[in-house]
PDB file of C-alpha atoms in Angstrom:
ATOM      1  CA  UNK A   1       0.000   0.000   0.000  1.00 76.00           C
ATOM      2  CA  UNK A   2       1.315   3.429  -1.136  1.00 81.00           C
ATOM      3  CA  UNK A   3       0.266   5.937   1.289  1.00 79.00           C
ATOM      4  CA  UNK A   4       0.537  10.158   0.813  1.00 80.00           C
ATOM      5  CA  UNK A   5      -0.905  11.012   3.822  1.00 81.00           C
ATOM      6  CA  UNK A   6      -1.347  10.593   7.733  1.00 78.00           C
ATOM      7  CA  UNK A   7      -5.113   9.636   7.152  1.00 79.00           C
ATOM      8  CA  UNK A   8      -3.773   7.132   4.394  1.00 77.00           C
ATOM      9  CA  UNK A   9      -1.797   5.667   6.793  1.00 72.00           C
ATOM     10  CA  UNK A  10      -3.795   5.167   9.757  1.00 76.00           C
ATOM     11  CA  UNK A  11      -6.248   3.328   7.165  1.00 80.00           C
ATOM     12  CA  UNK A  12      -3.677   0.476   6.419  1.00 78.00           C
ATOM     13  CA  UNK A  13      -4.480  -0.524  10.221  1.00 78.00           C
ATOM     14  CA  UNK A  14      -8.230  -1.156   9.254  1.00 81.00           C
ATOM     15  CA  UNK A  15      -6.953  -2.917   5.979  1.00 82.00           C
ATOM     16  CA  UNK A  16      -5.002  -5.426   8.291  1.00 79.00           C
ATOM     17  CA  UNK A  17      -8.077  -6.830   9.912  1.00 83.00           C
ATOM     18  CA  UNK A  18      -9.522  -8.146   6.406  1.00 84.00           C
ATOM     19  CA  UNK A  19      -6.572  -8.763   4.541  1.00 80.00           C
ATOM     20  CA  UNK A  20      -4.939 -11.915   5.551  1.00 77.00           C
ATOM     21  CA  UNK A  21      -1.599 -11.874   3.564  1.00 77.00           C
ATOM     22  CA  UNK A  22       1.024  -9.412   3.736  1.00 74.00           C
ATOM     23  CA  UNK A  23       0.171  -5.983   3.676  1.00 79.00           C
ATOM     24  CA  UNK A  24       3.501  -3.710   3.227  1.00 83.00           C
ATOM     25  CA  UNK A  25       3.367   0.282   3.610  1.00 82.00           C
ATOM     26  CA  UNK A  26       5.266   2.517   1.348  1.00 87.00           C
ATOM     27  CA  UNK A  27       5.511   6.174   1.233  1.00 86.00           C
ATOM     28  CA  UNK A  28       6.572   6.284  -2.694  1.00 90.00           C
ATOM     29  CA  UNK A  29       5.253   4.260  -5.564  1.00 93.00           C
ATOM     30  CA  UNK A  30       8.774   3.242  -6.687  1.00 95.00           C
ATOM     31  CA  UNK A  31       9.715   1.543  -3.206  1.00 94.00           C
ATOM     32  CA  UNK A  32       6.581  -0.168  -3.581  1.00 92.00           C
ATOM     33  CA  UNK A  33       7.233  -1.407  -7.326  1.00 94.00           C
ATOM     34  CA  UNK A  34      10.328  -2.901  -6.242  1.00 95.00           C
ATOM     35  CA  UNK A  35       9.042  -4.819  -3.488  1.00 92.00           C
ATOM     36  CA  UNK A  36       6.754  -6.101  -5.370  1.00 91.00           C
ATOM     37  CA  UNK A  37       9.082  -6.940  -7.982  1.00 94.00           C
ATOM     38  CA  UNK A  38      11.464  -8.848  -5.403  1.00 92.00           C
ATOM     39  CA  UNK A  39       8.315 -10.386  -3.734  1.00 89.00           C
ATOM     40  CA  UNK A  40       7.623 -12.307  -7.392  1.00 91.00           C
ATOM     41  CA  UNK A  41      10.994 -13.371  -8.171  1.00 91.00           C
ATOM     42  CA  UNK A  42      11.651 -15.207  -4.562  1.00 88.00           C
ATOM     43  CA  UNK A  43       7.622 -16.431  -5.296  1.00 82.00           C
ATOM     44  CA  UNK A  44       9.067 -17.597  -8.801  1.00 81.00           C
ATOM     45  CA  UNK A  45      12.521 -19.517  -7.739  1.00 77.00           C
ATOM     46  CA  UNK A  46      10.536 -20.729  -4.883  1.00 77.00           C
ATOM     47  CA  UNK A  47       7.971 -22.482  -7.213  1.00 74.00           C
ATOM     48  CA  UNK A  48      11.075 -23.844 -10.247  1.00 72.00           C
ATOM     49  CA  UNK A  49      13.239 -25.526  -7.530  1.00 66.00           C
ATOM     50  CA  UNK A  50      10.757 -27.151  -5.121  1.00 55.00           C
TER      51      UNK A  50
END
């Protein structure tokens, strides 16, 4: 979640009582690309070597 704002931010707390997987909090959509980005590839070698 990319947040701009205090108000932004206090919502991700409400978010975390529906969402059951990981919910990550950046302040800048780039940071947030790259995460995601990283998150896939482990997701990826995780899923060709097991």
């Amino acid at each position: 979640m990319v947040s701009y704002s205090q108000q932004e931010r206090s919502n991700i707390l409400l978010e975390r009582l529906f969402f059951k997987s990981k919910i990550k909090k950046f302040f800048d959509l780039e940071e947030a690309v790259k995460w995601a980005i990283s998150e896939q590839l482990k997701y990826d070698d995780r899923k060709t070597t097991a």
